[in-house]
Structure formats: C-alpha cells, structure tokens
Amino acid sequence: MNNACELLDLAAVCAYLKKQDNLLVLTHASPDGDTLGSAYALKLGLQKLGKRVQVICCDEIPHKYDYFMFDDGCDFVPEAVVAVDVADIKLLGDIYAQFEGKIDLNIDHHISNTMYAKRLYLDPTAAACAECIFEILTELRVELDKDIANALYTGISTDTGCFKYSNVTVRTHEIAAKLYKIGIDAAKINQAMFDTKSKNRLYMEKMVLDQAEFHFNDRCMLLTVTTEMQEKSGCTGSELEGVAVISRSVEGVLAGVSIKQVGPHKFKVSLRTYEPLDASEICKKLGGGGHRAAAGCTLEGSLSEVKTELLSVVGQALEECDAGSYTDK
Ligand SMILES: [Mn+2]
C-alpha cells in the first residue's frame, strides 16, 4: 500500500477533474466492457466540458465495442493521467512500467485496490466502475448524450452479467433507468455482449467442457484452456475470456475455476464464487485479487502444480464453510 495515496470523495474527484484541461485515460489490459465503457464515457463527458482527453489501452480492443469508441487523435501533452477500473498498476499490462508512480488519479470499484495512484476515488459498493463514472459526470453536471449513455450501460451491464450477479444494487437499476431515458441501445448491446459468440469460441468451449473436472463433491468446477486448445480452436485474445462463468450454470457449484495457459509454465486463473465463498479472499492468498464473486491471479509452474495449488486453497475455503468458520468479510 502506498501511504502517499490520497483518498478522494465525489466532490474532491470532481474538483480535481475540473482543474485539468488535458487528460490521458488508461484502461486495464485485456480490456472488458467496464474499463472501456468507463474510459470512453469519461472521455466524452470531459470533452463536453472543453477538455482534451485521450484513452490508451495496451491491448487490441475487440470490435464489438466499436459503437462507443471515438478516437480523435492526441495532439496535446497530458497533464493528468487517470486509470479507470484498474485495481493494480500491473493490470495496465505492457505499459505499466512507463506509468509506475505517474498515475495522478485512479477511479475504481475493486475492494482489492492496491492504492498505487497519487489520488484514489474508490467505491467498492459500485457494481461497475461505470457507476462511479456516472456519479462523477452527474456531479460535474455533464449532460449525458446517447454515446456516453451507451458506454456507461456497456460497463454496468457487462460487470453485472446483464444485471444477474450479486453485485447488482438498487442504484445499479436506478442508473440503468436513467440511461434508458436517454435512449440507449440496450437490446442491441445485450445481444452483442451476452448472446453472441464466434464459431471458434463455441468449438473451444466444447473442448474445455470435454475436459472439465469436478472436485470436493462437485462443488468446485475446474476448466482448463491449454495452449493446444487455443491453437486448435483458433481463439485468441478476448475470445478466450469468460470461461469461468460457465460454472454459473452448473447446479451445486460454489467455485468455478478457469485456468488459461498464457506461457509454457504460466497460467492466468479466473475464479467465480457463489455465496458464501469469497473469490477476492481466495485469490489474495495466491497473489491476486478482485471482487467478492469474481477474482483472478496468475500462477507459475506446470499445469498439475498450478491445479494442486488452486485446489488446496479452494478446498480450504470449502472446509471452512463446512465447519461454519468461514469468515464473512
Ligand atoms: Mn469493473
């Protein structure tokens, strides 16, 4: 934790943004709907206040987000660097070293935030970072137009699994209702985000399911996406995301784990948990973090070593549940 990190409330974050004229907004690597929707809504909103804003993401952005991606070049020197939906500086990906110690403001909703920025606006009760951006733009009296509203809706709907996850609150629906009033393309966005997958992805899911493992009386479902499966299916980048969520549809599963091979001895782990398990707590033990119901970490070793390490931590959490000693934080 960085002691130099100043915690800002809504009024303070707005006062800070008002003072900046040229801003650079950073998203996390492997960008999702929330980091992108938050970044572009903030960009479009601040532009309405006469500011110049550029968004940078170190990875390629999937085309399904094209409807709110408005890039108009960058012919200014940024005065302030803002990271959105980025819980840890390392999540910036390849560009993280370049920005270490240089993030002026972090707007986030992850309880696991490492306080790496000079200033932090953190609302862990927000289901999506886009909820924070909505509050900020509203406080700044920015008139939300359809492009901004579509970007915000994308962030909120994707981080809540289309309003199905346990992070959804009354406020989530209230904000969504306000966005509906602006005339967002909700049905179209929902179809693109939740009901559409490529044929390659379907083929990859088939291979993953063929090798699904169940542990601890079927309460833990473990799915592995090996390099071989990635090559065979032709899936790359964002097409490989969101495998752990398959566990949602399996009765009795409390922990859905997906292990994605990213190197010969390197694996990205994504964990989905269902009450009373806490994914953030489990992943913290493995050097990662995230939210209560969805978290992740990166592990090194052979596939079987990684599986053993993971299963031991998940097994321990389940045992604590059985013993009634699982700490509900
Ligand atoms: Mn998020």
mmCIF file of C-alpha atoms and ligand atoms in Angstrom:
data_model
loop_
_atom_site.group_PDB
_atom_site.id
_atom_site.type_symbol
_atom_site.label_atom_id
_atom_site.label_comp_id
_atom_site.label_asym_id
_atom_site.label_seq_id
_atom_site.Cartn_x
_atom_site.Cartn_y
_atom_site.Cartn_z
ATOM 1 C CA MET A 1 0.000 0.000 0.000
ATOM 2 C CA ASN A 2 1.195 3.449 -0.893
ATOM 3 C CA ASN A 3 0.811 5.881 2.006
ATOM 4 C CA ALA A 4 1.054 8.800 -0.395
ATOM 5 C CA CYS A 5 -2.283 7.851 -1.929
ATOM 6 C CA GLU A 6 -4.911 10.475 -1.161
ATOM 7 C CA LEU A 7 -8.478 9.192 -0.886
ATOM 8 C CA LEU A 8 -10.956 11.483 -2.620
ATOM 9 C CA ASP A 9 -14.699 11.743 -2.159
ATOM 10 C CA LEU A 10 -17.068 12.573 -5.012
ATOM 11 C CA ALA A 11 -16.761 16.341 -4.569
ATOM 12 C CA ALA A 12 -12.954 16.165 -4.413
ATOM 13 C CA VAL A 13 -12.601 13.964 -7.504
ATOM 14 C CA CYS A 14 -14.837 16.359 -9.448
ATOM 15 C CA ALA A 15 -12.880 19.389 -8.220
ATOM 16 C CA TYR A 16 -9.667 17.682 -9.330
ATOM 17 C CA LEU A 17 -11.017 16.817 -12.797
ATOM 18 C CA LYS A 18 -12.342 20.347 -13.274
ATOM 19 C CA LYS A 19 -8.835 21.721 -12.859
ATOM 20 C CA GLN A 20 -7.331 19.536 -15.625
ATOM 21 C CA ASP A 21 -7.509 20.506 -19.284
ATOM 22 C CA ASN A 22 -5.510 17.706 -20.933
ATOM 23 C CA LEU A 23 -6.053 14.204 -19.680
ATOM 24 C CA LEU A 24 -4.843 10.740 -20.526
ATOM 25 C CA VAL A 25 -7.184 7.923 -19.504
ATOM 26 C CA LEU A 26 -5.798 4.405 -19.101
ATOM 27 C CA THR A 27 -7.739 1.130 -19.134
ATOM 28 C CA HIS A 28 -6.574 -2.248 -17.888
ATOM 29 C CA ALA A 29 -5.027 -4.840 -20.201
ATOM 30 C CA SER A 30 -7.333 -7.484 -21.746
ATOM 31 C CA PRO A 31 -9.949 -4.736 -21.762
ATOM 32 C CA ASP A 32 -13.535 -5.544 -20.800
ATOM 33 C CA GLY A 33 -16.772 -3.612 -21.198
ATOM 34 C CA ASP A 34 -16.394 -1.853 -17.864
ATOM 35 C CA THR A 35 -12.878 -0.473 -18.255
ATOM 36 C CA LEU A 36 -13.636 0.609 -21.851
ATOM 37 C CA GLY A 37 -17.133 1.934 -21.150
ATOM 38 C CA SER A 38 -15.794 3.875 -18.148
ATOM 39 C CA ALA A 39 -12.835 5.310 -20.068
ATOM 40 C CA TYR A 40 -14.858 6.413 -23.093
ATOM 41 C CA ALA A 41 -17.786 7.770 -21.071
ATOM 42 C CA LEU A 42 -15.298 9.817 -19.033
ATOM 43 C CA LYS A 43 -13.557 10.971 -22.201
ATOM 44 C CA LEU A 44 -16.774 12.000 -23.969
ATOM 45 C CA GLY A 45 -18.127 13.633 -20.817
ATOM 46 C CA LEU A 46 -14.990 15.659 -20.094
ATOM 47 C CA GLN A 47 -14.782 16.700 -23.749
ATOM 48 C CA LYS A 48 -18.190 18.295 -23.275
ATOM 49 C CA LEU A 49 -16.566 20.453 -20.607
ATOM 50 C CA GLY A 50 -13.999 21.598 -23.173
ATOM 51 C CA LYS A 51 -11.200 19.303 -22.062
ATOM 52 C CA ARG A 52 -8.900 17.277 -24.279
ATOM 53 C CA VAL A 53 -8.859 13.581 -23.481
ATOM 54 C CA GLN A 54 -7.180 10.545 -24.964
ATOM 55 C CA VAL A 55 -7.759 6.908 -23.996
ATOM 56 C CA ILE A 56 -4.948 4.366 -24.068
ATOM 57 C CA CYS A 57 -5.242 0.594 -23.759
ATOM 58 C CA CYS A 58 -2.152 -1.586 -24.211
ATOM 59 C CA ASP A 59 -4.090 -4.403 -25.870
ATOM 60 C CA GLU A 60 -6.151 -4.583 -29.008
ATOM 61 C CA ILE A 61 -9.771 -3.595 -28.414
ATOM 62 C CA PRO A 62 -12.378 -6.076 -29.673
ATOM 63 C CA HIS A 63 -14.582 -4.695 -32.454
ATOM 64 C CA LYS A 64 -17.779 -5.402 -30.544
ATOM 65 C CA TYR A 65 -17.143 -2.169 -28.614
ATOM 66 C CA ASP A 66 -16.855 -0.032 -31.751
ATOM 67 C CA TYR A 67 -20.169 1.756 -31.123
ATOM 68 C CA PHE A 68 -18.721 3.965 -28.387
ATOM 69 C CA MET A 69 -15.071 4.108 -29.422
ATOM 70 C CA PHE A 70 -14.492 7.600 -30.653
ATOM 71 C CA ASP A 71 -10.822 8.300 -31.165
ATOM 72 C CA ASP A 72 -9.773 11.654 -32.436
ATOM 73 C CA GLY A 73 -6.016 11.567 -32.082
ATOM 74 C CA CYS A 74 -3.867 13.164 -29.434
ATOM 75 C CA ASP A 75 -2.186 16.464 -30.198
ATOM 76 C CA PHE A 76 -1.606 17.564 -26.631
ATOM 77 C CA VAL A 77 0.673 16.847 -23.719
ATOM 78 C CA PRO A 78 -1.368 15.275 -20.943
ATOM 79 C CA GLU A 79 -1.272 16.998 -17.563
ATOM 80 C CA ALA A 80 -3.090 14.296 -15.693
ATOM 81 C CA VAL A 81 -3.081 10.521 -16.055
ATOM 82 C CA VAL A 82 -6.265 8.790 -14.926
ATOM 83 C CA ALA A 83 -6.637 4.999 -14.620
ATOM 84 C CA VAL A 84 -10.176 3.605 -14.631
ATOM 85 C CA ASP A 85 -11.258 0.167 -13.364
ATOM 86 C CA VAL A 86 -7.579 -0.677 -12.762
ATOM 87 C CA ALA A 87 -7.140 -2.221 -9.292
ATOM 88 C CA ASP A 88 -3.365 -2.685 -9.515
ATOM 89 C CA ILE A 89 -0.765 -0.842 -11.608
ATOM 90 C CA LYS A 90 0.387 -4.167 -13.102
ATOM 91 C CA LEU A 91 -3.048 -4.642 -14.658
ATOM 92 C CA LEU A 92 -2.141 -1.863 -17.097
ATOM 93 C CA GLY A 93 -0.229 -4.619 -18.895
ATOM 94 C CA ASP A 94 2.826 -3.912 -21.050
ATOM 95 C CA ILE A 95 2.700 -0.177 -20.390
ATOM 96 C CA TYR A 96 2.714 -0.424 -16.607
ATOM 97 C CA ALA A 97 6.425 0.331 -16.022
ATOM 98 C CA GLN A 98 6.063 3.511 -18.076
ATOM 99 C CA PHE A 99 3.327 4.761 -15.747
ATOM 100 C CA GLU A 100 4.566 3.473 -12.397
ATOM 101 C CA GLY A 101 4.376 6.327 -9.864
ATOM 102 C CA LYS A 102 2.774 8.543 -12.514
ATOM 103 C CA ILE A 103 -0.922 7.823 -12.132
ATOM 104 C CA ASP A 104 -2.448 11.058 -10.878
ATOM 105 C CA LEU A 105 -5.929 9.684 -10.324
ATOM 106 C CA ASN A 106 -7.439 6.221 -10.071
ATOM 107 C CA ILE A 107 -11.200 5.754 -10.315
ATOM 108 C CA ASP A 108 -12.127 2.239 -9.280
ATOM 109 C CA HIS A 109 -14.583 -0.120 -7.605
ATOM 110 C CA HIS A 110 -12.343 -3.085 -6.685
ATOM 111 C CA ILE A 111 -12.127 -3.827 -2.971
ATOM 112 C CA SER A 112 -8.627 -5.195 -3.681
ATOM 113 C CA ASN A 113 -7.324 -1.840 -4.986
ATOM 114 C CA THR A 114 -3.621 -1.510 -4.147
ATOM 115 C CA MET A 115 -3.654 2.313 -3.832
ATOM 116 C CA TYR A 116 -0.858 2.789 -6.354
ATOM 117 C CA ALA A 117 -2.090 6.165 -7.621
ATOM 118 C CA LYS A 118 -1.490 9.633 -6.167
ATOM 119 C CA ARG A 119 -5.249 10.033 -5.711
ATOM 120 C CA LEU A 120 -7.970 7.421 -5.477
ATOM 121 C CA TYR A 121 -11.729 7.587 -5.823
ATOM 122 C CA LEU A 122 -12.837 4.134 -4.729
ATOM 123 C CA ASP A 123 -16.398 2.916 -4.361
ATOM 124 C CA PRO A 124 -16.406 -0.825 -3.645
ATOM 125 C CA THR A 125 -20.219 -0.771 -3.411
ATOM 126 C CA ALA A 126 -20.424 0.121 -7.110
ATOM 127 C CA ALA A 127 -21.187 -2.913 -9.273
ATOM 128 C CA ALA A 128 -19.150 -1.397 -12.078
ATOM 129 C CA CYS A 129 -16.599 1.369 -12.396
ATOM 130 C CA ALA A 130 -19.071 2.843 -14.880
ATOM 131 C CA GLU A 131 -21.385 3.532 -11.916
ATOM 132 C CA CYS A 132 -18.611 5.707 -10.436
ATOM 133 C CA ILE A 133 -18.190 7.495 -13.777
ATOM 134 C CA PHE A 134 -21.957 8.082 -13.926
ATOM 135 C CA GLU A 135 -21.851 9.687 -10.457
ATOM 136 C CA ILE A 136 -18.853 11.827 -11.397
ATOM 137 C CA LEU A 137 -20.316 13.071 -14.696
ATOM 138 C CA THR A 138 -23.631 13.801 -12.978
ATOM 139 C CA GLU A 139 -21.859 15.731 -10.205
ATOM 140 C CA LEU A 140 -19.942 17.641 -12.900
ATOM 141 C CA ARG A 141 -23.326 18.472 -14.481
ATOM 142 C CA VAL A 142 -22.358 16.973 -17.809
ATOM 143 C CA GLU A 143 -25.415 16.414 -19.953
ATOM 144 C CA LEU A 144 -25.289 12.729 -20.823
ATOM 145 C CA ASP A 145 -25.910 12.006 -24.503
ATOM 146 C CA LYS A 146 -26.631 8.684 -26.167
ATOM 147 C CA ASP A 147 -22.956 7.831 -26.844
ATOM 148 C CA ILE A 148 -21.977 8.428 -23.216
ATOM 149 C CA ALA A 149 -25.048 6.523 -22.008
ATOM 150 C CA ASN A 150 -24.288 3.552 -24.294
ATOM 151 C CA ALA A 151 -20.715 3.435 -22.970
ATOM 152 C CA LEU A 152 -21.910 3.585 -19.331
ATOM 153 C CA TYR A 153 -24.569 0.946 -19.954
ATOM 154 C CA THR A 154 -21.952 -1.333 -21.501
ATOM 155 C CA GLY A 155 -19.787 -1.039 -18.383
ATOM 156 C CA ILE A 156 -22.632 -1.660 -15.989
ATOM 157 C CA SER A 157 -24.256 -4.495 -17.923
ATOM 158 C CA THR A 158 -21.016 -6.386 -18.571
ATOM 159 C CA ASP A 159 -19.746 -6.182 -14.969
ATOM 160 C CA THR A 160 -23.101 -7.430 -13.693
ATOM 161 C CA GLY A 161 -23.545 -10.248 -16.228
ATOM 162 C CA CYS A 162 -26.526 -8.329 -17.591
ATOM 163 C CA PHE A 163 -27.861 -7.482 -14.120
ATOM 164 C CA LYS A 164 -27.690 -11.079 -12.899
ATOM 165 C CA TYR A 165 -24.775 -11.033 -10.446
ATOM 166 C CA SER A 166 -24.823 -10.469 -6.691
ATOM 167 C CA ASN A 167 -23.110 -7.084 -7.065
ATOM 168 C CA VAL A 168 -26.291 -5.524 -8.512
ATOM 169 C CA THR A 169 -27.918 -2.968 -6.224
ATOM 170 C CA VAL A 170 -30.915 -0.662 -6.301
ATOM 171 C CA ARG A 171 -28.554 2.050 -7.502
ATOM 172 C CA THR A 172 -27.410 -0.142 -10.423
ATOM 173 C CA HIS A 173 -31.011 -0.307 -11.664
ATOM 174 C CA GLU A 174 -31.631 3.358 -10.932
ATOM 175 C CA ILE A 175 -28.649 4.357 -13.039
ATOM 176 C CA ALA A 176 -29.706 1.946 -15.794
ATOM 177 C CA ALA A 177 -33.190 3.501 -15.745
ATOM 178 C CA LYS A 178 -31.680 6.955 -16.222
ATOM 179 C CA LEU A 179 -29.621 5.636 -19.141
ATOM 180 C CA TYR A 180 -32.758 4.094 -20.702
ATOM 181 C CA LYS A 181 -34.388 7.512 -20.588
ATOM 182 C CA ILE A 182 -31.542 8.846 -22.729
ATOM 183 C CA GLY A 183 -32.407 6.260 -25.383
ATOM 184 C CA ILE A 184 -29.608 3.705 -25.148
ATOM 185 C CA ASP A 185 -29.487 0.712 -27.498
ATOM 186 C CA ALA A 186 -29.876 -1.728 -24.600
ATOM 187 C CA ALA A 187 -31.301 -4.700 -26.504
ATOM 188 C CA LYS A 188 -28.661 -4.430 -29.216
ATOM 189 C CA ILE A 189 -25.855 -4.060 -26.680
ATOM 190 C CA ASN A 190 -27.136 -7.013 -24.642
ATOM 191 C CA GLN A 191 -27.215 -9.245 -27.690
ATOM 192 C CA ALA A 192 -23.701 -8.246 -28.747
ATOM 193 C CA MET A 193 -22.277 -8.622 -25.218
ATOM 194 C CA PHE A 194 -24.109 -11.685 -23.938
ATOM 195 C CA ASP A 195 -25.706 -13.739 -26.697
ATOM 196 C CA THR A 196 -23.125 -13.657 -29.447
ATOM 197 C CA LYS A 197 -20.073 -15.867 -29.732
ATOM 198 C CA SER A 198 -17.866 -16.909 -32.620
ATOM 199 C CA LYS A 199 -17.853 -20.419 -34.029
ATOM 200 C CA ASN A 200 -14.249 -20.729 -32.843
ATOM 201 C CA ARG A 201 -15.323 -19.905 -29.325
ATOM 202 C CA LEU A 202 -18.107 -22.493 -29.432
ATOM 203 C CA TYR A 203 -15.572 -25.110 -30.557
ATOM 204 C CA MET A 204 -13.166 -24.085 -27.790
ATOM 205 C CA GLU A 205 -15.923 -24.367 -25.156
ATOM 206 C CA LYS A 206 -16.657 -27.882 -26.401
ATOM 207 C CA MET A 207 -13.012 -28.891 -25.869
ATOM 208 C CA VAL A 208 -12.910 -27.196 -22.464
ATOM 209 C CA LEU A 209 -16.115 -28.947 -21.338
ATOM 210 C CA ASP A 210 -14.842 -32.318 -22.548
ATOM 211 C CA GLN A 211 -12.031 -31.985 -20.019
ATOM 212 C CA ALA A 212 -13.969 -30.356 -17.186
ATOM 213 C CA GLU A 213 -13.062 -31.583 -13.716
ATOM 214 C CA PHE A 214 -15.203 -31.626 -10.616
ATOM 215 C CA HIS A 215 -13.784 -31.640 -7.092
ATOM 216 C CA PHE A 216 -14.985 -31.519 -3.483
ATOM 217 C CA ASN A 217 -18.324 -33.258 -4.038
ATOM 218 C CA ASP A 218 -18.891 -31.366 -7.277
ATOM 219 C CA ARG A 219 -18.777 -28.014 -5.510
ATOM 220 C CA CYS A 220 -15.712 -26.916 -7.455
ATOM 221 C CA MET A 221 -15.704 -26.973 -11.248
ATOM 222 C CA LEU A 222 -12.320 -26.626 -12.897
ATOM 223 C CA LEU A 223 -11.930 -25.722 -16.548
ATOM 224 C CA THR A 224 -8.630 -25.528 -18.385
ATOM 225 C CA VAL A 225 -7.845 -23.738 -21.624
ATOM 226 C CA THR A 226 -4.494 -25.077 -22.765
ATOM 227 C CA THR A 227 -2.305 -23.551 -25.461
ATOM 228 C CA GLU A 228 -3.220 -26.538 -27.611
ATOM 229 C CA MET A 229 -6.943 -25.787 -27.299
ATOM 230 C CA GLN A 230 -6.285 -22.141 -28.160
ATOM 231 C CA GLU A 231 -4.413 -23.156 -31.298
ATOM 232 C CA LYS A 232 -6.881 -25.855 -32.349
ATOM 233 C CA SER A 233 -9.923 -23.610 -31.962
ATOM 234 C CA GLY A 234 -8.276 -20.508 -33.408
ATOM 235 C CA CYS A 235 -9.452 -18.444 -30.425
ATOM 236 C CA THR A 236 -7.209 -15.577 -29.372
ATOM 237 C CA GLY A 237 -7.321 -12.505 -27.137
ATOM 238 C CA SER A 238 -10.728 -11.577 -25.840
ATOM 239 C CA GLU A 239 -12.295 -14.727 -27.314
ATOM 240 C CA LEU A 240 -10.558 -16.624 -24.527
ATOM 241 C CA GLU A 241 -12.122 -14.580 -21.736
ATOM 242 C CA GLY A 242 -15.072 -15.506 -19.569
ATOM 243 C CA VAL A 243 -14.680 -19.283 -19.392
ATOM 244 C CA ALA A 244 -15.102 -19.406 -15.593
ATOM 245 C CA VAL A 245 -18.609 -18.024 -15.927
ATOM 246 C CA ILE A 246 -19.732 -21.373 -17.418
ATOM 247 C CA SER A 247 -19.744 -22.635 -13.820
ATOM 248 C CA ARG A 248 -22.736 -20.383 -13.110
ATOM 249 C CA SER A 249 -24.994 -22.720 -14.988
ATOM 250 C CA VAL A 250 -23.949 -25.873 -13.131
ATOM 251 C CA GLU A 251 -26.057 -26.892 -10.152
ATOM 252 C CA GLY A 252 -24.290 -27.100 -6.802
ATOM 253 C CA VAL A 253 -21.049 -25.429 -7.881
ATOM 254 C CA LEU A 254 -19.728 -22.890 -5.354
ATOM 255 C CA ALA A 255 -16.383 -22.260 -7.012
ATOM 256 C CA GLY A 256 -15.890 -22.080 -10.765
ATOM 257 C CA VAL A 257 -12.224 -22.001 -11.697
ATOM 258 C CA SER A 258 -10.779 -21.456 -15.139
ATOM 259 C CA ILE A 259 -7.094 -21.855 -15.869
ATOM 260 C CA LYS A 260 -5.872 -20.284 -19.080
ATOM 261 C CA GLN A 261 -2.395 -21.144 -20.269
ATOM 262 C CA VAL A 262 -0.506 -17.994 -21.249
ATOM 263 C CA GLY A 263 3.017 -19.446 -21.388
ATOM 264 C CA PRO A 264 4.737 -22.840 -21.136
ATOM 265 C CA HIS A 265 4.685 -22.569 -17.331
ATOM 266 C CA LYS A 266 2.380 -19.627 -16.792
ATOM 267 C CA PHE A 267 -1.369 -19.669 -16.204
ATOM 268 C CA LYS A 268 -3.989 -16.990 -15.726
ATOM 269 C CA VAL A 269 -6.597 -18.079 -13.237
ATOM 270 C CA SER A 270 -10.098 -16.722 -13.069
ATOM 271 C CA LEU A 271 -12.373 -17.617 -10.169
ATOM 272 C CA ARG A 272 -16.119 -17.218 -9.836
ATOM 273 C CA THR A 273 -17.635 -17.944 -6.461
ATOM 274 C CA TYR A 274 -21.157 -18.198 -5.145
ATOM 275 C CA GLU A 275 -22.260 -17.474 -1.575
ATOM 276 C CA PRO A 276 -20.784 -17.862 0.951
ATOM 277 C CA LEU A 277 -17.387 -18.148 -0.769
ATOM 278 C CA ASP A 278 -15.352 -15.000 -1.366
ATOM 279 C CA ALA A 279 -13.312 -15.095 -4.595
ATOM 280 C CA SER A 280 -11.337 -11.981 -3.655
ATOM 281 C CA GLU A 281 -10.146 -13.575 -0.395
ATOM 282 C CA ILE A 282 -9.204 -16.827 -2.114
ATOM 283 C CA CYS A 283 -7.254 -15.105 -4.904
ATOM 284 C CA LYS A 284 -5.493 -12.821 -2.432
ATOM 285 C CA LYS A 285 -3.883 -15.930 -0.939
ATOM 286 C CA LEU A 286 -2.464 -16.654 -4.397
ATOM 287 C CA GLY A 287 -1.157 -13.139 -5.019
ATOM 288 C CA GLY A 288 -4.166 -11.880 -6.962
ATOM 289 C CA GLY A 289 -7.386 -10.083 -6.184
ATOM 290 C CA GLY A 290 -10.711 -8.844 -7.482
ATOM 291 C CA HIS A 291 -14.266 -8.819 -6.257
ATOM 292 C CA ARG A 292 -16.225 -10.995 -3.849
ATOM 293 C CA ALA A 293 -17.819 -13.042 -6.648
ATOM 294 C CA ALA A 294 -15.161 -12.773 -9.348
ATOM 295 C CA ALA A 295 -11.415 -12.554 -8.925
ATOM 296 C CA GLY A 296 -8.201 -13.732 -10.520
ATOM 297 C CA CYS A 297 -4.493 -14.376 -10.185
ATOM 298 C CA THR A 298 -1.531 -15.537 -12.238
ATOM 299 C CA LEU A 299 0.314 -18.711 -11.256
ATOM 300 C CA GLU A 300 3.553 -20.250 -12.484
ATOM 301 C CA GLY A 301 4.558 -23.901 -12.643
ATOM 302 C CA SER A 302 3.356 -26.951 -14.501
ATOM 303 C CA LEU A 303 -0.372 -27.339 -15.101
ATOM 304 C CA SER A 304 -0.621 -30.044 -12.458
ATOM 305 C CA GLU A 305 1.288 -27.921 -9.917
ATOM 306 C CA VAL A 306 -0.999 -24.977 -10.578
ATOM 307 C CA LYS A 307 -4.094 -27.173 -10.219
ATOM 308 C CA THR A 308 -2.814 -28.587 -6.918
ATOM 309 C CA GLU A 309 -2.097 -25.117 -5.534
ATOM 310 C CA LEU A 310 -5.513 -23.833 -6.565
ATOM 311 C CA LEU A 311 -7.446 -26.812 -5.316
ATOM 312 C CA SER A 312 -5.743 -26.646 -1.941
ATOM 313 C CA VAL A 313 -6.839 -23.034 -1.403
ATOM 314 C CA VAL A 314 -10.374 -23.599 -2.730
ATOM 315 C CA GLY A 315 -10.637 -26.827 -0.702
ATOM 316 C CA GLN A 316 -9.598 -24.994 2.445
ATOM 317 C CA ALA A 317 -12.268 -22.328 1.907
ATOM 318 C CA LEU A 318 -14.916 -25.015 1.372
ATOM 319 C CA GLU A 319 -13.771 -26.828 4.519
ATOM 320 C CA GLU A 320 -14.104 -23.616 6.492
ATOM 321 C CA CYS A 321 -17.628 -23.263 5.087
ATOM 322 C CA ASP A 322 -18.494 -26.761 6.229
ATOM 323 C CA ALA A 323 -17.077 -26.078 9.677
ATOM 324 C CA GLY A 324 -19.110 -22.886 9.886
ATOM 325 C CA SER A 325 -15.909 -20.939 10.457
ATOM 326 C CA TYR A 326 -15.772 -19.264 7.071
ATOM 327 C CA THR A 327 -15.184 -15.631 7.775
ATOM 328 C CA ASP A 328 -17.653 -13.410 6.055
ATOM 329 C CA LYS A 329 -15.820 -10.148 5.478
HETATM 330 MN MN MN B 1 -15.060 -3.276 -13.379
#
